[in-house]
Every structure is written in structure tokens, then in C-alpha cells.
Short mmCIF file of C-alpha atoms in Angstrom, two decimals:
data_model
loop_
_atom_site.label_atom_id
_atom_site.label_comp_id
_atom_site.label_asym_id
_atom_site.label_seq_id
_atom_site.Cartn_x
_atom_site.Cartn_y
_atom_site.Cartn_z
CA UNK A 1 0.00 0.00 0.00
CA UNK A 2 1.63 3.20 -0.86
CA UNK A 3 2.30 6.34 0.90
CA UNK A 4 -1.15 8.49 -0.19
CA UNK A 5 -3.45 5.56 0.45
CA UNK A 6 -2.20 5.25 4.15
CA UNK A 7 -3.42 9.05 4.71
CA UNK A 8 -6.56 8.60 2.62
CA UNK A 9 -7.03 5.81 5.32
CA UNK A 10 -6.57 8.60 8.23
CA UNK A 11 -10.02 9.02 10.25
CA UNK A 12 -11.26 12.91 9.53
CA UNK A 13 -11.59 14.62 13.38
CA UNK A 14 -15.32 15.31 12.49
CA UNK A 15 -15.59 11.40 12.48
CA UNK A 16 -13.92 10.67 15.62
CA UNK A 17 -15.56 13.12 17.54
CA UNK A 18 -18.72 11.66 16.79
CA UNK A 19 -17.45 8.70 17.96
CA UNK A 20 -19.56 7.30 21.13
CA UNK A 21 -16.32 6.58 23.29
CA UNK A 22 -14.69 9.95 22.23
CA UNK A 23 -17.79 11.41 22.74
CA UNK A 24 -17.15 10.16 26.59
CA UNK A 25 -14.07 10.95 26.85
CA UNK A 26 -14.76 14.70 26.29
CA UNK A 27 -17.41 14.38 28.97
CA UNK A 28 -15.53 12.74 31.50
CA UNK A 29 -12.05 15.42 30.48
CA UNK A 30 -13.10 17.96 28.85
CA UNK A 31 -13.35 18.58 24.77
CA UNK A 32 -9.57 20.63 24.54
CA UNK A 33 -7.74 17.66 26.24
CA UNK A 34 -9.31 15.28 23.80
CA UNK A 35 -8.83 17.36 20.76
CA UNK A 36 -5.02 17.62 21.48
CA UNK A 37 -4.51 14.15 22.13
CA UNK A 38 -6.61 13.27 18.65
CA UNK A 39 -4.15 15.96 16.89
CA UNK A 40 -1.05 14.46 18.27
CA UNK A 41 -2.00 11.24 17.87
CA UNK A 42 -3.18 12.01 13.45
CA UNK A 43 0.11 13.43 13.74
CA UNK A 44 1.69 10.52 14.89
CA UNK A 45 0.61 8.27 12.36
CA UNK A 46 1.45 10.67 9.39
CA UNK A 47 4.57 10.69 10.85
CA UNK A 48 5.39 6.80 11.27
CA UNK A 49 3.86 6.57 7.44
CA UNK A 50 6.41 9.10 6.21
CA UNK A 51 9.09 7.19 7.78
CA UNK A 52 7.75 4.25 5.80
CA UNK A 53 6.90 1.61 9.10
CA UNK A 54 5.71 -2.05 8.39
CA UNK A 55 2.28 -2.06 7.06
CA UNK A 56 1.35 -4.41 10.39
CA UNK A 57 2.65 -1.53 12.32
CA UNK A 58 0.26 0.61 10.37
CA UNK A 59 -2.74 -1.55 10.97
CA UNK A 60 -2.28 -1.92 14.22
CA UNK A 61 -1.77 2.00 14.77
CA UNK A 62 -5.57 2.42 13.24
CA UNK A 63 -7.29 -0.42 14.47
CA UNK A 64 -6.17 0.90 18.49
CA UNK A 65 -6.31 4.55 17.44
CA UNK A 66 -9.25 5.26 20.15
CA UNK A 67 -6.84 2.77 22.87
CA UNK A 68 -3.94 5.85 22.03
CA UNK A 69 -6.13 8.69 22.39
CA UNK A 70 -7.31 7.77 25.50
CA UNK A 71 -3.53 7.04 26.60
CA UNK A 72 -2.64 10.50 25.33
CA UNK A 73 -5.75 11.84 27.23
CA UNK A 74 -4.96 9.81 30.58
CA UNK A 75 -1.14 11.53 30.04
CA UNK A 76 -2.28 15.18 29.75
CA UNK A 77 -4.35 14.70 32.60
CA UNK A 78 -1.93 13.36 34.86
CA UNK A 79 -0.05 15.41 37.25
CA UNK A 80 3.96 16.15 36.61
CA UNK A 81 4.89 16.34 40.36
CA UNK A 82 4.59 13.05 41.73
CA UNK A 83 6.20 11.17 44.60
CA UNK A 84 9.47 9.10 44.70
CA UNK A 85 11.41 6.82 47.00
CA UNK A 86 14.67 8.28 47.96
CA UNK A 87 17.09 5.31 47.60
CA UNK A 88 20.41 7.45 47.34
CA UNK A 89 20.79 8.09 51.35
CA UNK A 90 21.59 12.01 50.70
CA UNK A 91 18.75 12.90 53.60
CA UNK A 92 18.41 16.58 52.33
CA UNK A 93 18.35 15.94 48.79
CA UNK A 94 17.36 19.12 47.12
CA UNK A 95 16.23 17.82 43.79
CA UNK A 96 14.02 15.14 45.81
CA UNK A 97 12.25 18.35 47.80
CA UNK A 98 14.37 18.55 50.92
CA UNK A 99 12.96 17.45 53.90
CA UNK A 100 10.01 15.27 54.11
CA UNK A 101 7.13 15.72 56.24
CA UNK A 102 5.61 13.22 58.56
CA UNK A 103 1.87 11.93 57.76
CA UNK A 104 1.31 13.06 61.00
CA UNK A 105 1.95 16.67 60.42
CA UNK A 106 0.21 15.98 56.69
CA UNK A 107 -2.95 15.38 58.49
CA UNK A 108 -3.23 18.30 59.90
CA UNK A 109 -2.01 20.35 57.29
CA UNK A 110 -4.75 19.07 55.26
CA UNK A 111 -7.35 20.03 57.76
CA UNK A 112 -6.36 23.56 57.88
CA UNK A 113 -6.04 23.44 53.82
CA UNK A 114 -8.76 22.14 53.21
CA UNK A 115 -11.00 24.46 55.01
CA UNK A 116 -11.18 27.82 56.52
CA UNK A 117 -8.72 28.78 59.40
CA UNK A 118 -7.40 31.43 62.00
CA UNK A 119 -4.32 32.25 59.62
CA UNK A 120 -4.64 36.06 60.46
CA UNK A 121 -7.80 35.82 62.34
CA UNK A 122 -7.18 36.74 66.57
CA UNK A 123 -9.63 34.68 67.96
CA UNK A 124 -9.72 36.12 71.27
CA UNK A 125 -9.80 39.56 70.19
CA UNK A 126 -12.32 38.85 67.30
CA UNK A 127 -9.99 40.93 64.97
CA UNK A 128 -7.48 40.80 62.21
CA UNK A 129 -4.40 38.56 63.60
CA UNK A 130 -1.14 38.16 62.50
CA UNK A 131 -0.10 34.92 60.49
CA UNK A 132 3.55 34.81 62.85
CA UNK A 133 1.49 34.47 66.29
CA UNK A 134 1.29 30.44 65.54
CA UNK A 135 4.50 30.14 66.04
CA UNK A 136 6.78 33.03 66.82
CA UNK A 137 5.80 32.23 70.70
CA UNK A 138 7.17 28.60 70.18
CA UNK A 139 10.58 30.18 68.26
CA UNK A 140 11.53 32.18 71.08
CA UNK A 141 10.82 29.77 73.64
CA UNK A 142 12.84 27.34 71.79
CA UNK A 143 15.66 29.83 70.96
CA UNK A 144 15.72 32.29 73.56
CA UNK A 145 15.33 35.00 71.02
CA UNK A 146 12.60 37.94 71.47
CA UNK A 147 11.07 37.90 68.25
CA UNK A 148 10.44 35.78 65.45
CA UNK A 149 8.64 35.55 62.04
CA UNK A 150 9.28 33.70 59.00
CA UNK A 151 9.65 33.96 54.82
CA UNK A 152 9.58 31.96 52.05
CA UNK A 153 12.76 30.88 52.09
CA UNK A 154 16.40 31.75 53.84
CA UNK A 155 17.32 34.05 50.66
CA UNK A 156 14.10 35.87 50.92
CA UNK A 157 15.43 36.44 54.67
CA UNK A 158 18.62 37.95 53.67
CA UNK A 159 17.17 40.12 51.34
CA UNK A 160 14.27 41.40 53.80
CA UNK A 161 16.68 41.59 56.57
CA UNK A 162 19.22 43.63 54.68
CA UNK A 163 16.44 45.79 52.80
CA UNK A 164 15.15 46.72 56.40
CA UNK A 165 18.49 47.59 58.16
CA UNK A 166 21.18 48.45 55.55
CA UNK A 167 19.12 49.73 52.41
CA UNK A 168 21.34 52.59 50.74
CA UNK A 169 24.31 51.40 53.37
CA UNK A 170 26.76 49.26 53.67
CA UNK A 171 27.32 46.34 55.37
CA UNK A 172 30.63 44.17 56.23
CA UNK A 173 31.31 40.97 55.21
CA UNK A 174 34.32 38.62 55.07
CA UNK A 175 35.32 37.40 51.89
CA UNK A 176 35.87 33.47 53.02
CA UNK A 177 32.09 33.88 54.00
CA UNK A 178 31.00 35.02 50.42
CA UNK A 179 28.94 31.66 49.67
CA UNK A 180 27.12 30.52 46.77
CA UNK A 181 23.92 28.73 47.97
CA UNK A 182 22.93 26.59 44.58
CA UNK A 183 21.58 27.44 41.55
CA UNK A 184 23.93 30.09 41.18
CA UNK A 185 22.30 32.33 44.02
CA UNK A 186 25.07 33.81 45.69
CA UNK A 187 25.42 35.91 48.70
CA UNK A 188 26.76 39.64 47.40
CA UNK A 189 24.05 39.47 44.64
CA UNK A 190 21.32 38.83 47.25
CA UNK A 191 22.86 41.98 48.96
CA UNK A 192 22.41 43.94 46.09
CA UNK A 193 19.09 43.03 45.51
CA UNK A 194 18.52 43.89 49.37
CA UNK A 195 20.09 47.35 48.52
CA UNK A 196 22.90 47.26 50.65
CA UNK A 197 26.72 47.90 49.65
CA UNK A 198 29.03 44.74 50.03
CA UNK A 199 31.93 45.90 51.70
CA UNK A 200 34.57 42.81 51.79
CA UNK A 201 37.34 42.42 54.27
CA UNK A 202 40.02 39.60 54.70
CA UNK A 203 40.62 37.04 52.32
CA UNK A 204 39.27 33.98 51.12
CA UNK A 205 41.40 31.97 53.98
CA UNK A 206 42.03 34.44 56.73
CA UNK A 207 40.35 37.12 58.36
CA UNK A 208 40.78 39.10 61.82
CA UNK A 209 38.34 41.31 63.77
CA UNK A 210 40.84 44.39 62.83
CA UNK A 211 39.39 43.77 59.63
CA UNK A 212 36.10 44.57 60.40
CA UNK A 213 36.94 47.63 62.28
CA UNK A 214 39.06 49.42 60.14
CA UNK A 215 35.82 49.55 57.35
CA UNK A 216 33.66 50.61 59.52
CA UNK A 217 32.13 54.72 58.21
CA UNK A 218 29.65 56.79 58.43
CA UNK A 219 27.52 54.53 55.96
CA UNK A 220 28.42 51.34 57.60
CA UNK A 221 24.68 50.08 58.65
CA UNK A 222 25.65 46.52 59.60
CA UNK A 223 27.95 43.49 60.24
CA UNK A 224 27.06 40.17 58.07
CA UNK A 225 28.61 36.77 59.35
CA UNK A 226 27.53 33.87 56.94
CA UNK A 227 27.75 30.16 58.46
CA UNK A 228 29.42 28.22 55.71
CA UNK A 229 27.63 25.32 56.08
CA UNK A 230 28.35 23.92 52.60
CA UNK A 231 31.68 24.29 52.55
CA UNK A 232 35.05 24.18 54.91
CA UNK A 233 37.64 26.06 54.20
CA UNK A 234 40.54 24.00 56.08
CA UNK A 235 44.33 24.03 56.57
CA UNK A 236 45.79 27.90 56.96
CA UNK A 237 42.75 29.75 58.43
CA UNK A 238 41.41 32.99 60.71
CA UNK A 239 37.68 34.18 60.64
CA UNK A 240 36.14 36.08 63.31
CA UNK A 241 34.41 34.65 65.67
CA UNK A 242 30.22 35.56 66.37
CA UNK A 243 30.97 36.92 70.35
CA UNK A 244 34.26 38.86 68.43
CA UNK A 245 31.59 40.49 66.14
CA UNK A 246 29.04 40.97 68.42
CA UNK A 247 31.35 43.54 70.71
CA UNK A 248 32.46 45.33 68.19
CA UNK A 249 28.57 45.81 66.72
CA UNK A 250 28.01 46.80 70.25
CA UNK A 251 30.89 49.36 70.17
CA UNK A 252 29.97 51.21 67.57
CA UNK A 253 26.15 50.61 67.57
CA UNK A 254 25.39 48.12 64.79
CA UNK A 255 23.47 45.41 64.40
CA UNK A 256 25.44 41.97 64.57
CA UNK A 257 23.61 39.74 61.73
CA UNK A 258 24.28 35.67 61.02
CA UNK A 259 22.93 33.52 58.57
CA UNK A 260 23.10 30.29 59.40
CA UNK A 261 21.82 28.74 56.54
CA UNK A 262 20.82 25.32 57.84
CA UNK A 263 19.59 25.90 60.98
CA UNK A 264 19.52 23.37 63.42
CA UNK A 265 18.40 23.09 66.91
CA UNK A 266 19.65 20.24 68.27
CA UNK A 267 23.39 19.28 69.45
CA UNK A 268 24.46 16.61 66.31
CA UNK A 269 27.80 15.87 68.45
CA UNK A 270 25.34 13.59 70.53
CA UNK A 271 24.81 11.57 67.26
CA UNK A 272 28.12 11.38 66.34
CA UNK A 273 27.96 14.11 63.91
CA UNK A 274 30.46 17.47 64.00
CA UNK A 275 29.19 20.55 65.86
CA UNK A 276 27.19 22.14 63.90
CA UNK A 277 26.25 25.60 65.36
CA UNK A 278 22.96 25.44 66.98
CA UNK A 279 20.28 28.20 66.61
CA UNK A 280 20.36 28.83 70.33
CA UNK A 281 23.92 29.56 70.24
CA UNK A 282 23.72 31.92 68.00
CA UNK A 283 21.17 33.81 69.91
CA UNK A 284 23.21 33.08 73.10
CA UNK A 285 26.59 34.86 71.41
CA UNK A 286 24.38 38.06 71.12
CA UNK A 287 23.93 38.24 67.39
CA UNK A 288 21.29 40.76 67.02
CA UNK A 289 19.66 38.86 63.74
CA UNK A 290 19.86 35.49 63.10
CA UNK A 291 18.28 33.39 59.71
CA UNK A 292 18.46 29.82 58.73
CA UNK A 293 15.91 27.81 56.46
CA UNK A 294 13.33 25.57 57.66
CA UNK A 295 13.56 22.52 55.25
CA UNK A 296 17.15 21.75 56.27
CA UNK A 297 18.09 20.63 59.61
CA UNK A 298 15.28 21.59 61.11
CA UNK A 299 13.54 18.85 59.09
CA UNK A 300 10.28 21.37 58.38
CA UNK A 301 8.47 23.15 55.40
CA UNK A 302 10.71 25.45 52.79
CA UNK A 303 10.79 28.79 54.66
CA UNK A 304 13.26 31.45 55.49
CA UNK A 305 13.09 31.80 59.25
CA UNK A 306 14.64 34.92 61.06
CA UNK A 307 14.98 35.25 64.92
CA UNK A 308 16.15 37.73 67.05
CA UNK A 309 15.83 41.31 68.45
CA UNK A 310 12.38 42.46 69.13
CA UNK A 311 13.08 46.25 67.53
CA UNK A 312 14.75 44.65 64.39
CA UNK A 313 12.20 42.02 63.49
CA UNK A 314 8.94 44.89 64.11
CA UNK A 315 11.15 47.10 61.07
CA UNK A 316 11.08 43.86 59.00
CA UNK A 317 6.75 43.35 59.59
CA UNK A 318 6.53 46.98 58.34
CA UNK A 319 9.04 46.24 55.62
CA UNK A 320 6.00 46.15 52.39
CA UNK A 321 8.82 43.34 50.99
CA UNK A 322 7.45 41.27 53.59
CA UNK A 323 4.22 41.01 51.75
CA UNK A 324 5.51 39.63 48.77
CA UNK A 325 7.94 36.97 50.39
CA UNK A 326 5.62 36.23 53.39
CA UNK A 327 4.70 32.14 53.89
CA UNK A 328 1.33 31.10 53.06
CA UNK A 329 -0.79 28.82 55.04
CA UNK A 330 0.36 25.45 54.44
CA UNK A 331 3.56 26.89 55.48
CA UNK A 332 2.65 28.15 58.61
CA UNK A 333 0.70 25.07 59.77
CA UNK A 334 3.60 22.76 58.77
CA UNK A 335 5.81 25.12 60.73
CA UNK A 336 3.75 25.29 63.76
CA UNK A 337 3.57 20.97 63.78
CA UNK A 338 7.29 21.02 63.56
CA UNK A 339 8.56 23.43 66.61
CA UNK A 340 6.12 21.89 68.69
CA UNK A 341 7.97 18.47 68.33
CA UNK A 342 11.18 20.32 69.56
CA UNK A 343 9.14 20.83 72.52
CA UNK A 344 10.91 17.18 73.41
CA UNK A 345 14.36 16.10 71.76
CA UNK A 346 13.08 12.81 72.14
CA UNK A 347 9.54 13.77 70.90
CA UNK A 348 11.79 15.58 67.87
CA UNK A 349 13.83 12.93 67.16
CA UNK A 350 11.20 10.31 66.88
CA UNK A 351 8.38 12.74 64.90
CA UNK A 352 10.85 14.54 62.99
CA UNK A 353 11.78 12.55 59.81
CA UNK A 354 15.42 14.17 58.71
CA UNK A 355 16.31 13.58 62.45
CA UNK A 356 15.12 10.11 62.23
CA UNK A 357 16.92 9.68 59.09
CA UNK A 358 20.23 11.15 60.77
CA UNK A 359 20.27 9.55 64.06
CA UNK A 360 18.71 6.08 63.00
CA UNK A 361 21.57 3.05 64.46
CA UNK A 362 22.85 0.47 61.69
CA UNK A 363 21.72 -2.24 63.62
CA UNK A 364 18.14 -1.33 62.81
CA UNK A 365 19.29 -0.21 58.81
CA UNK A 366 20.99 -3.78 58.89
CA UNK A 367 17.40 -5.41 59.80
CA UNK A 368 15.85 -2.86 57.09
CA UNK A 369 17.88 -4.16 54.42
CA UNK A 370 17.62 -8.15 55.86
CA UNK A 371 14.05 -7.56 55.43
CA UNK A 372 14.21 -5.97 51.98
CA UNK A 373 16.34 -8.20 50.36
CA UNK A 374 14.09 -11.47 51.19
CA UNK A 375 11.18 -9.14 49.40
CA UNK A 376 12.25 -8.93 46.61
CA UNK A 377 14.29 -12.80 46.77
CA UNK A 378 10.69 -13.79 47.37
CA UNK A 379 9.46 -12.39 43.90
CA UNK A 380 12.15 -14.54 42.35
CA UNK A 381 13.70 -11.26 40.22
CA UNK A 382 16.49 -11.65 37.34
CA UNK A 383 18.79 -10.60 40.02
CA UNK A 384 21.42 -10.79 42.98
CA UNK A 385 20.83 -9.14 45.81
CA UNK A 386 23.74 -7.89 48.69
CA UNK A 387 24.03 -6.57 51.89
CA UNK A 388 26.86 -3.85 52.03
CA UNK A 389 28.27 -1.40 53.70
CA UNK A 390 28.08 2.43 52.36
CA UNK A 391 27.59 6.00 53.21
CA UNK A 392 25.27 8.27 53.71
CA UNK A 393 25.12 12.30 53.89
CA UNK A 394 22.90 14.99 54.83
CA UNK A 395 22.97 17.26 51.83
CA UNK A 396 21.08 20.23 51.37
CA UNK A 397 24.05 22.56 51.97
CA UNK A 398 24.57 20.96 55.73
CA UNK A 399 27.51 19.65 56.60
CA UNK A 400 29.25 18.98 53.58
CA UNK A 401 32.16 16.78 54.68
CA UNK A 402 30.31 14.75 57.05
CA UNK A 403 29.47 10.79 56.26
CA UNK A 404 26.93 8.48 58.11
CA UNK A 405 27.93 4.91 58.02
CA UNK A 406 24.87 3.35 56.08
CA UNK A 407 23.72 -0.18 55.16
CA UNK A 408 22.17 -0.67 51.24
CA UNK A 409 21.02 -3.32 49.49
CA UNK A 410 23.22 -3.88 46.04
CA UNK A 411 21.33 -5.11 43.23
CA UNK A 412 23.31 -7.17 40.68
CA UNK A 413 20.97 -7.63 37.47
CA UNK A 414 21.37 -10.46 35.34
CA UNK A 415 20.48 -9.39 31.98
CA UNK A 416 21.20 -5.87 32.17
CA UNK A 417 23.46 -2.72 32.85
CA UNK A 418 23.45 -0.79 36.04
CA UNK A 419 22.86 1.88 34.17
CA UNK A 420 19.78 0.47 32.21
CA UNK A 421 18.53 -0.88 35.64
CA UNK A 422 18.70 2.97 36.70
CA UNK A 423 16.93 4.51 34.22
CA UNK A 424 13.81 1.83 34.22
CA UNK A 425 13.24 2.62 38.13
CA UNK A 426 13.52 6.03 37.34
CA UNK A 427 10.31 5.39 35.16
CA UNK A 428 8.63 3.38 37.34
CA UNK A 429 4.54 4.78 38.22
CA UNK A 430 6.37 5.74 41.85
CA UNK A 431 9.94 6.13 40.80
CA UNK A 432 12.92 4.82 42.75
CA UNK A 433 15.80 6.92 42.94
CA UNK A 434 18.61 4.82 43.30
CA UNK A 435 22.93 4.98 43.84
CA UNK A 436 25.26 3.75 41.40
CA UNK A 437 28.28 3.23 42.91
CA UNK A 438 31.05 0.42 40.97
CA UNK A 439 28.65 -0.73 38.88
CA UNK A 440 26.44 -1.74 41.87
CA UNK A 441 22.76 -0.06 42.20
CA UNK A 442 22.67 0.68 45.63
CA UNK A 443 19.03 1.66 47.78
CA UNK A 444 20.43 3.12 50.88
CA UNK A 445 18.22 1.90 53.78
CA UNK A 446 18.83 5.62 55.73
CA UNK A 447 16.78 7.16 53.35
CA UNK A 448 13.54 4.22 52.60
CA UNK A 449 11.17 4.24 54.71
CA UNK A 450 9.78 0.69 55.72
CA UNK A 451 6.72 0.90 53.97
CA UNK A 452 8.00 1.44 50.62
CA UNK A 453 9.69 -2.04 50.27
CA UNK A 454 6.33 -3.66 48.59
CA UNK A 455 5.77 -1.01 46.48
CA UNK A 456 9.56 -1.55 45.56
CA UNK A 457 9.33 -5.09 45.09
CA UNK A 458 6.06 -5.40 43.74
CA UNK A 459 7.05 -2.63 40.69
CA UNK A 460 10.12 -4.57 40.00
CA UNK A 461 8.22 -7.80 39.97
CA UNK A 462 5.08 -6.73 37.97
CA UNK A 463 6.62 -4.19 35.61
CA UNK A 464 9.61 -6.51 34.74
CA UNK A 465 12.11 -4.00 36.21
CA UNK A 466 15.58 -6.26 35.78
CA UNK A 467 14.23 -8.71 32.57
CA UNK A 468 16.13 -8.26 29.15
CA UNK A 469 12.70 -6.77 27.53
CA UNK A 470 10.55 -4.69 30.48
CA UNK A 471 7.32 -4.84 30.39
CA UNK A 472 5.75 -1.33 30.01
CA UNK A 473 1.68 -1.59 28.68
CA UNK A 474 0.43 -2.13 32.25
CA UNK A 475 2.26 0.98 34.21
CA UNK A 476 0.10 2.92 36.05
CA UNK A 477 0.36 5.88 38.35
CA UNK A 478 -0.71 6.56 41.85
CA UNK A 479 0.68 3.93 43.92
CA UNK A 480 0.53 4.13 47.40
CA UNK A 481 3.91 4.37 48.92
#
């Protein structure tokens, strides 16, 4: 059959849309969905006749032509952003959303989402309330700070902090402190935006508190100290420390201002971890302003939180920035169910999933991985499947040299490439986001929760994860993990 008979044979869209099971689809999705999907799929077919495909190809293509526009239909209406297992044992991984939330905290979110609440509604005073009051009373308690209120994120803080106190000024900053915080967002260009004047002292490796005094003017409006929390600079070193800073802000009247960037609240030492400066000690040390991010350390939602002096964070409510970085209400209820878990380190550590994840013992990832690796032995896969030994980190920008012995299970595939093994649970209907380290695929235990292992095994079993031809017709989305 030649070329122009195959696109005589083409269906006209009139035709198809009066179609009874097109004719449901629009019902059930709408008529524009179904209209694309019929246009890609017309298009699809003139292509694969161009390209002169096998004439049973052909047939097939026309007799299932409904069976494709549904698919393309089903596609279109299927959400982009969907939910993965985090095999890789980075516990902040950024590209994987940070820091989960527990299902506890989820369930109340969702009640206050879902409906109406008492976001900026006083309901004692039967006025207009203020959106911080839900938790800015828990922040100081749990910092010692005076006031509190929170952003979008920690360089929305920076900005708003430095747009309320040092806009048209300057403000000091050493140069080994000058950090880039991903994505190519670095530190003096969120100044400028702030509209404040970087004024650098030191150098990259050494810097002394004479430093700092010598630039300070008549437009100096601030003193910036920035936590490098994802980076060390090691071997010949001086920086300044906060307390050095804070007497010399108090000397000459300026407000001392740290960005901590990850933000943590517990000791890590006690978990075998480096120090990591807490929040407390920060506020302890004097520093006048203090911001760190919420999705980091603290294991809560993305937000830029900023503690400190009661006079300094008022400016910043005025500040009309504030509007346009302020948290919404998902953010604020997440935030809330978070800080009141640090109410009890234990409470935290057991509630809190990143400080689950980061203080969990390898006797109990050694039992997680036993029990994974009989699953999926029990579904009889074209594979091996070893206990080993790796490491984990915290990623996320926090602590950048530090690794957590880890336990994984190794999967050896019979028929195919690591690689190849990668990129099919990558498209699996709940992708798993594996570790390939010497050709092994590892799934870190540190980072899986318990309750994904079926959904693991069962994928790999059903969809044909580790054969030499996967199966793909019967994927589906929206498993449960």
C-alpha cells in the first residue's frame, strides 16, 4: 500500500468526535484535552507513514487509534509532580524536595487546607491577627530570642533583613564567608538586591576582627557573618568569631547579623555528627539577627526563618517586601507541627523525619535491608541481591564533609546494565531513585522508609524491572507508597 493511500485511510476529526467513546471521553475530560490528544495522535501516524513503518505496524496503529487517544488523554491529565522513593541516602536531597514531612503533620495540614482557618484571624480579640502568632511564641521559647517571624525561604530572609536595616548602606562581610547557595544564588548578589553595599574584608582563607573595624564609616549600617555550612575552608585559616563580632557591633552601635543557613536546633555531636552551630547559640553569642531555612536541619516546610531582636524584626513586619515573600498557610501550619515536636528532643527525634533519618543506628538499617532483600528474593527477580556497607550524607548545603555509616542493598541484574537498571526505576509509576556506585545499584536503607519495600518489590516484579525486555503496557500511576 503506498504512501497516499495510508493518509486517505486517516479518520477525519469530524468522524472521531462523533465517535460514542470519544464522545465520553470529552465528557468525562473535557473537549480541549481530547482534541489535542486526537491531533497528536493524526500526527503521529502521518509521521510513522512518512518514515515508511511495516504495514502491520500501520494496521495496528488504526485499528487501536481510540486505545492511544485515550492514553494521550490519561497523560495530559496526569499530574507532573509526583512522589518518589529516595534510595540514594543524601537525607536533604534538594532535587528530591528537601525534607520530608511526617503523615502526622500531613494530616493536619490538610485540615487547615482544606478548610477555613485562624491564619490572620485573633480569635480572642475577634480581629485581624497576625499569620507569625502560631509560632513566633514557640521560636523564642525554643531559641531564647525575642522575636520571630518567617519567609519563604532563607534568601528571601537575607534580602528582607538587609532591605530593612542596611538599604542605601553598607554592610561588612568577610570574603571566606561570600557563599554561593545553589543554583547560582550567591550571597553579594542577594545583597544587592537587598540594597545594601558589600563591603569585603580579609581574604578567602584568613580574616581578623581588625578587619572589620578598620571599614567601619559613616555609611556602615551593619555586620554580616555567613555560616558556611556547605563548605570548609581548612588548613591555613582565621575568621572572626560571632561573640568577636558581636562587641564590636556593640561598640559602635550596629546590628550583629548571622545567617546560618541550615539551621539546626539540636546538638548533632550527641549523634556522632560534628558541631554544627545550633540556633540557640547563636542567639546566646548576642547576634542581634539570626536566619536559617526551615527545610534543612530543622527537618520542616521550605521557609526562610529569622529570629532575634524584638526592635529589628517589628522594622522587618513593616518592611511592604514582607508582603511579597511572606509564607502562606500550608507553610505556617507545617511550621507550627514542627517546633512543637522540639518541645521534646526525644519527641523531635522520633516525629521529625530528617532527624530520624540522621540519628537512625545500623543495627536497625541492617534489619531494614535483611528484610528488603528477602522481598524482593521472594518475587524470584532476574537478580542478585547484597548486603553492604556504604555511606550516607545529609545534603542540602549541611555539613558537607560529614558521612553516616549506612547499610544498602546492592542489586546485581542479570540481563542488564546498572545503568539500564537505573533509568527503568527512574520510570517506574512511583519512581525509585537509586545509587550507582562500581557498577552496583545501591538503595540506601537511611533514606527508605519501611513501607515502601512492597511497592519496591512489587514494581520490579510486575513491571519486569531487571528482565532483558521490560514490560511497560500495564504501568500505572498513583501507587501508594
Amino acid at each position: 500500500m503506498n504512501e497516499k493511500t495510508w493518509y486517505r485511510r486517516i479518520p477525519k476529526t469530524d468522524v472521531l468526535l462523533a465517535d460514542e467513546r470519544i464522545q465520553n471521553m470529552i465528557k468525562k475530560q473535557g473537549k480541549a484535552v481530547v482534541m489535542d490528544a486526537i491531533h497528536m495522535e493524526l500526527a503521529e501516524f502521518r509521521r510513522l507513514v512518512k518514515e515508511k513503518k511495516e504495514e502491520t505496524l500501520l494496521e495496528q496503529r488504526l485499528e487501536f487509534l481510540n486505545d492511544h487517544i485515550e492514553k494521550r488523554v490519561m497523560e495530559a491529565k496526569r499530574a507532573d509532580m509526583c512522589p518518589v522513593i529516595n534510595g540514594t541516602g543524601t537525607i536533604l536531597h534538594t532535587n528530591l524536595g528537601r525534607a520530608p514531612l511526617s503523615k502526622k503533620h500531613m494530616e493536619h495540614i490538610l485540615t487547615i487546607a482544606s478548610g477555613y482557618s485562624n491564619l490572620e484571624y485573633n480569635l480572642e480579640q475577634g480581629k485581624r491577627g497576625e499569620r507569625y502568632a502560631h509560632f513566633e511564641s514557640l521560636l523564642c521559647k525554643l531559641t531564647g530570642a525575642e522575636a520571630a517571624m518567617a519567609v519563604n525561604n532563607n534568601a528571601a530572609s537575607v534580602l528582607l533583613i538587609l532591605s530593612t536595616l542596611a538599604f542605601k548602606g553598607e554592610v561588612i562581610t568577610s570574603r571566606g564567608e561570600l557563599v554561593e547557595i545553589g543554583g547560582h544564588f550567591r550571597i553579594p548578589d542577594v545583597m544587592e538586591q537587598g540594597g545594601a553595599v558589600l563591603c569585603e574584608v580579609g581574604t578567602t582563607n584568613k580574616t581578623r576582627l581588625d578587619d572589620f573595624e578598620r571599614a567601619i564609616n559613616e555609611q556602615t549600617r551593619g555586620i554580616l557573618k555567613v555560616h558556611t555550612s556547605n563548605y570548609r575552608i581548612v588548613g591555613f585559616t582565621e575568621s572572626v568569631s560571632l561573640e568577636e563580632l558581636v562587641s564590636l557591633g556593640e561598640k559602635y552601635g550596629l546590628p550583629v547579623i548571622e545567617d546560618l543557613g541550615s539551621g539546626v536546633f539540636i546538638n548533632l555531636e550527641k549523634y556522632g555528627l560534628s558541631h554544627e552551630p545550633t540556633v540557640q547559640e547563636s542567639v546566646r553569642a548576642g547576634a542581634d539577627v539570626v536566619c536559617f531555612s526551615g527545610d534543612k536541619l530543622l527537618g520542616g516546610p521550605q521557609a526562610g526563618i529569622i529570629v532575634g531582636k524584638k526592635k529589628y524584626i517589628e522594622q522587618m513586619k513593616k518592611n511592604p517586601l514582607t508582603r511579597a515573600i511572606r509564607i502562606d498557610k500550608f507553610t505556617a501550619a507545617a511550621l507550627e507541627q514542627v517546633l512543637l515536636e522540639y518541645l521534646s528532643e526525644e519527641q523531635a527525634l522520633k516525629n521529625i523525619p530528617v532527624l530520624r533519618m540522621i540519628t537512625t543506628p545500623r543495627e536497625k538499617l541492617e534489619k531494614k535491608a535483611a528484610d528488603l532483600q528477602e522481598m524482593l528474593y521472594s518475587c524470584e527477580l532476574a537478580a542478585d541481591f547484597k548486603i553492604v556497607s556504604c555511606d550516607s550524607q545529609i545534603g542540602g548545603g549541611a555539613l558537607p564533609l560529614e558521612r553516616i555509616p549506612s547499610v544498602a542493598v546492592a542489586i546485581f541484574p542479570h540481563f542488564i546494565s546498572a545503568d539500564q537498571l537505573e533509568t527503568r526505576m527512574r520510570a517506574l509509576p512511583v519512581p525509585v531513585i537509586p545509587r550507582i556506585a562500581d557498577d552496583r545499584v545501591l538503595l540506601d536503607m537511611r533514606t527508605i522508609e519501611e513501607g515502601s519495600f512492597s511497592v519496591i518489590a512489587s514494581q520490579f516484579k510486575q513491571l519486569r524491572v531487571l528482565e532483558a525486555q521490560q514490560k511497560t503496557e500495564e504501568k500505572t500511576a498513583g501507587a501508594d507508597i
